[in-house]
Amino acid sequence: MSRVSGVTGRRQGRALRFVAWAVVVLAAVSMIWEVPEAGWGAVGLLWATPPGRLLWLMFRWGQERDWGFVVAGAGLLVVIAVGVVLGSR
């Protein structure tokens, strides 16, 4: 009999909504008041959200001892890192 995961995403949903609003505010500040740092912050936050979400899921899967998903998540992070390195050349 397979067990059901206890990962519900209650905290993650609130965090993702907060990040979405932070990106909107930073982008608006960048456009309205012409603050380029806010624009870069919006882009950086937008770029960092998916790997951060994956890290959080890997942490939760580790708590549940679901090592297959932890390894798959680590593999995906390696693919992302390789893409960043190759894309920055």
PDB file of C-alpha atoms in Angstrom:
ATOM      1  CA  MET A   1       0.000   0.000   0.000  1.00  0.00           C
ATOM      2  CA  SER A   2       1.412   3.387  -0.971  1.00  0.00           C
ATOM      3  CA  ARG A   3       1.359   6.240   1.464  1.00  0.00           C
ATOM      4  CA  VAL A   4       0.053   9.695   0.652  1.00  0.00           C
ATOM      5  CA  SER A   5       2.333  12.704   0.795  1.00  0.00           C
ATOM      6  CA  GLY A   6       1.798  15.220   3.565  1.00  0.00           C
ATOM      7  CA  VAL A   7       3.085  18.124   1.459  1.00  0.00           C
ATOM      8  CA  THR A   8       0.138  20.504   1.156  1.00  0.00           C
ATOM      9  CA  GLY A   9       1.694  23.802   0.081  1.00  0.00           C
ATOM     10  CA  ARG A  10      -0.098  25.968   2.637  1.00  0.00           C
ATOM     11  CA  ARG A  11       2.954  28.121   3.387  1.00  0.00           C
ATOM     12  CA  GLN A  12       4.255  27.955  -0.143  1.00  0.00           C
ATOM     13  CA  GLY A  13       1.069  29.409  -1.594  1.00  0.00           C
ATOM     14  CA  ARG A  14       1.244  32.472   0.655  1.00  0.00           C
ATOM     15  CA  ALA A  15       4.947  32.909  -0.081  1.00  0.00           C
ATOM     16  CA  LEU A  16       4.365  32.731  -3.844  1.00  0.00           C
ATOM     17  CA  ARG A  17       1.595  35.340  -3.629  1.00  0.00           C
ATOM     18  CA  PHE A  18       3.919  37.605  -1.650  1.00  0.00           C
ATOM     19  CA  VAL A  19       6.710  37.156  -4.215  1.00  0.00           C
ATOM     20  CA  ALA A  20       4.301  37.891  -7.067  1.00  0.00           C
ATOM     21  CA  TRP A  21       3.198  41.146  -5.446  1.00  0.00           C
ATOM     22  CA  ALA A  22       6.806  42.075  -4.643  1.00  0.00           C
ATOM     23  CA  VAL A  23       7.735  41.595  -8.314  1.00  0.00           C
ATOM     24  CA  VAL A  24       4.800  43.775  -9.411  1.00  0.00           C
ATOM     25  CA  VAL A  25       5.729  46.536  -6.948  1.00  0.00           C
ATOM     26  CA  LEU A  26       9.420  46.456  -7.891  1.00  0.00           C
ATOM     27  CA  ALA A  27       8.593  46.537 -11.598  1.00  0.00           C
ATOM     28  CA  ALA A  28       6.180  49.446 -11.079  1.00  0.00           C
ATOM     29  CA  VAL A  29       8.767  51.398  -9.067  1.00  0.00           C
ATOM     30  CA  SER A  30      11.296  50.752 -11.809  1.00  0.00           C
ATOM     31  CA  MET A  31       8.968  52.014 -14.535  1.00  0.00           C
ATOM     32  CA  ILE A  32       7.292  54.938 -12.760  1.00  0.00           C
ATOM     33  CA  TRP A  33      10.239  56.418 -10.849  1.00  0.00           C
ATOM     34  CA  GLU A  34      12.910  55.112 -13.197  1.00  0.00           C
ATOM     35  CA  VAL A  35      14.861  53.186 -10.566  1.00  0.00           C
ATOM     36  CA  PRO A  36      16.846  50.582 -12.516  1.00  0.00           C
ATOM     37  CA  GLU A  37      17.845  48.700  -9.355  1.00  0.00           C
ATOM     38  CA  ALA A  38      14.184  47.955  -8.651  1.00  0.00           C
ATOM     39  CA  GLY A  39      13.829  46.511 -12.142  1.00  0.00           C
ATOM     40  CA  TRP A  40      16.850  44.288 -11.632  1.00  0.00           C
ATOM     41  CA  GLY A  41      15.428  43.253  -8.271  1.00  0.00           C
ATOM     42  CA  ALA A  42      12.140  42.294  -9.930  1.00  0.00           C
ATOM     43  CA  VAL A  43      13.934  40.243 -12.572  1.00  0.00           C
ATOM     44  CA  GLY A  44      16.166  38.573  -9.975  1.00  0.00           C
ATOM     45  CA  LEU A  45      13.249  37.725  -7.728  1.00  0.00           C
ATOM     46  CA  LEU A  46      11.268  36.396 -10.659  1.00  0.00           C
ATOM     47  CA  TRP A  47      14.236  34.294 -11.777  1.00  0.00           C
ATOM     48  CA  ALA A  48      14.980  32.936  -8.288  1.00  0.00           C
ATOM     49  CA  THR A  49      11.421  31.878  -7.439  1.00  0.00           C
ATOM     50  CA  PRO A  50      11.255  28.498  -9.273  1.00  0.00           C
ATOM     51  CA  PRO A  51      14.579  27.180  -7.902  1.00  0.00           C
ATOM     52  CA  GLY A  52      13.599  28.422  -4.455  1.00  0.00           C
ATOM     53  CA  ARG A  53      10.297  26.614  -4.701  1.00  0.00           C
ATOM     54  CA  LEU A  54      12.098  23.460  -5.783  1.00  0.00           C
ATOM     55  CA  LEU A  55      14.499  23.736  -2.829  1.00  0.00           C
ATOM     56  CA  TRP A  56      11.551  24.041  -0.465  1.00  0.00           C
ATOM     57  CA  LEU A  57       9.888  20.979  -1.984  1.00  0.00           C
ATOM     58  CA  MET A  58      13.133  19.024  -1.717  1.00  0.00           C
ATOM     59  CA  PHE A  59      13.314  19.965   1.959  1.00  0.00           C
ATOM     60  CA  ARG A  60       9.758  18.752   2.518  1.00  0.00           C
ATOM     61  CA  TRP A  61      10.349  15.541   0.557  1.00  0.00           C
ATOM     62  CA  GLY A  62      13.439  14.940   2.683  1.00  0.00           C
ATOM     63  CA  GLN A  63      11.324  15.306   5.815  1.00  0.00           C
ATOM     64  CA  GLU A  64       9.043  12.600   4.451  1.00  0.00           C
ATOM     65  CA  ARG A  65      12.038  10.468   3.454  1.00  0.00           C
ATOM     66  CA  ASP A  66      10.941  10.408  -0.168  1.00  0.00           C
ATOM     67  CA  TRP A  67      14.484  10.209  -1.497  1.00  0.00           C
ATOM     68  CA  GLY A  68      13.488   9.566  -5.108  1.00  0.00           C
ATOM     69  CA  PHE A  69      11.887  12.996  -5.367  1.00  0.00           C
ATOM     70  CA  VAL A  70      14.815  14.603  -3.532  1.00  0.00           C
ATOM     71  CA  VAL A  71      17.240  13.124  -6.074  1.00  0.00           C
ATOM     72  CA  ALA A  72      14.994  14.165  -8.987  1.00  0.00           C
ATOM     73  CA  GLY A  73      14.832  17.712  -7.595  1.00  0.00           C
ATOM     74  CA  ALA A  74      18.610  17.812  -7.196  1.00  0.00           C
ATOM     75  CA  GLY A  75      18.975  16.656 -10.803  1.00  0.00           C
ATOM     76  CA  LEU A  76      16.669  19.430 -11.947  1.00  0.00           C
ATOM     77  CA  LEU A  77      18.707  21.995 -10.000  1.00  0.00           C
ATOM     78  CA  VAL A  78      21.844  20.704 -11.741  1.00  0.00           C
ATOM     79  CA  VAL A  79      20.139  21.142 -15.115  1.00  0.00           C
ATOM     80  CA  ILE A  80      19.159  24.713 -14.174  1.00  0.00           C
ATOM     81  CA  ALA A  81      22.724  25.488 -13.036  1.00  0.00           C
ATOM     82  CA  VAL A  82      24.219  24.091 -16.240  1.00  0.00           C
ATOM     83  CA  GLY A  83      21.768  26.193 -18.248  1.00  0.00           C
ATOM     84  CA  VAL A  84      22.763  29.326 -16.346  1.00  0.00           C
ATOM     85  CA  VAL A  85      26.459  28.636 -16.858  1.00  0.00           C
ATOM     86  CA  LEU A  86      26.063  27.886 -20.559  1.00  0.00           C
ATOM     87  CA  GLY A  87      23.714  30.823 -21.059  1.00  0.00           C
ATOM     88  CA  SER A  88      26.115  33.271 -19.445  1.00  0.00           C
ATOM     89  CA  ARG A  89      28.925  32.527 -21.909  1.00  0.00           C
TER      90      ARG A  89
END
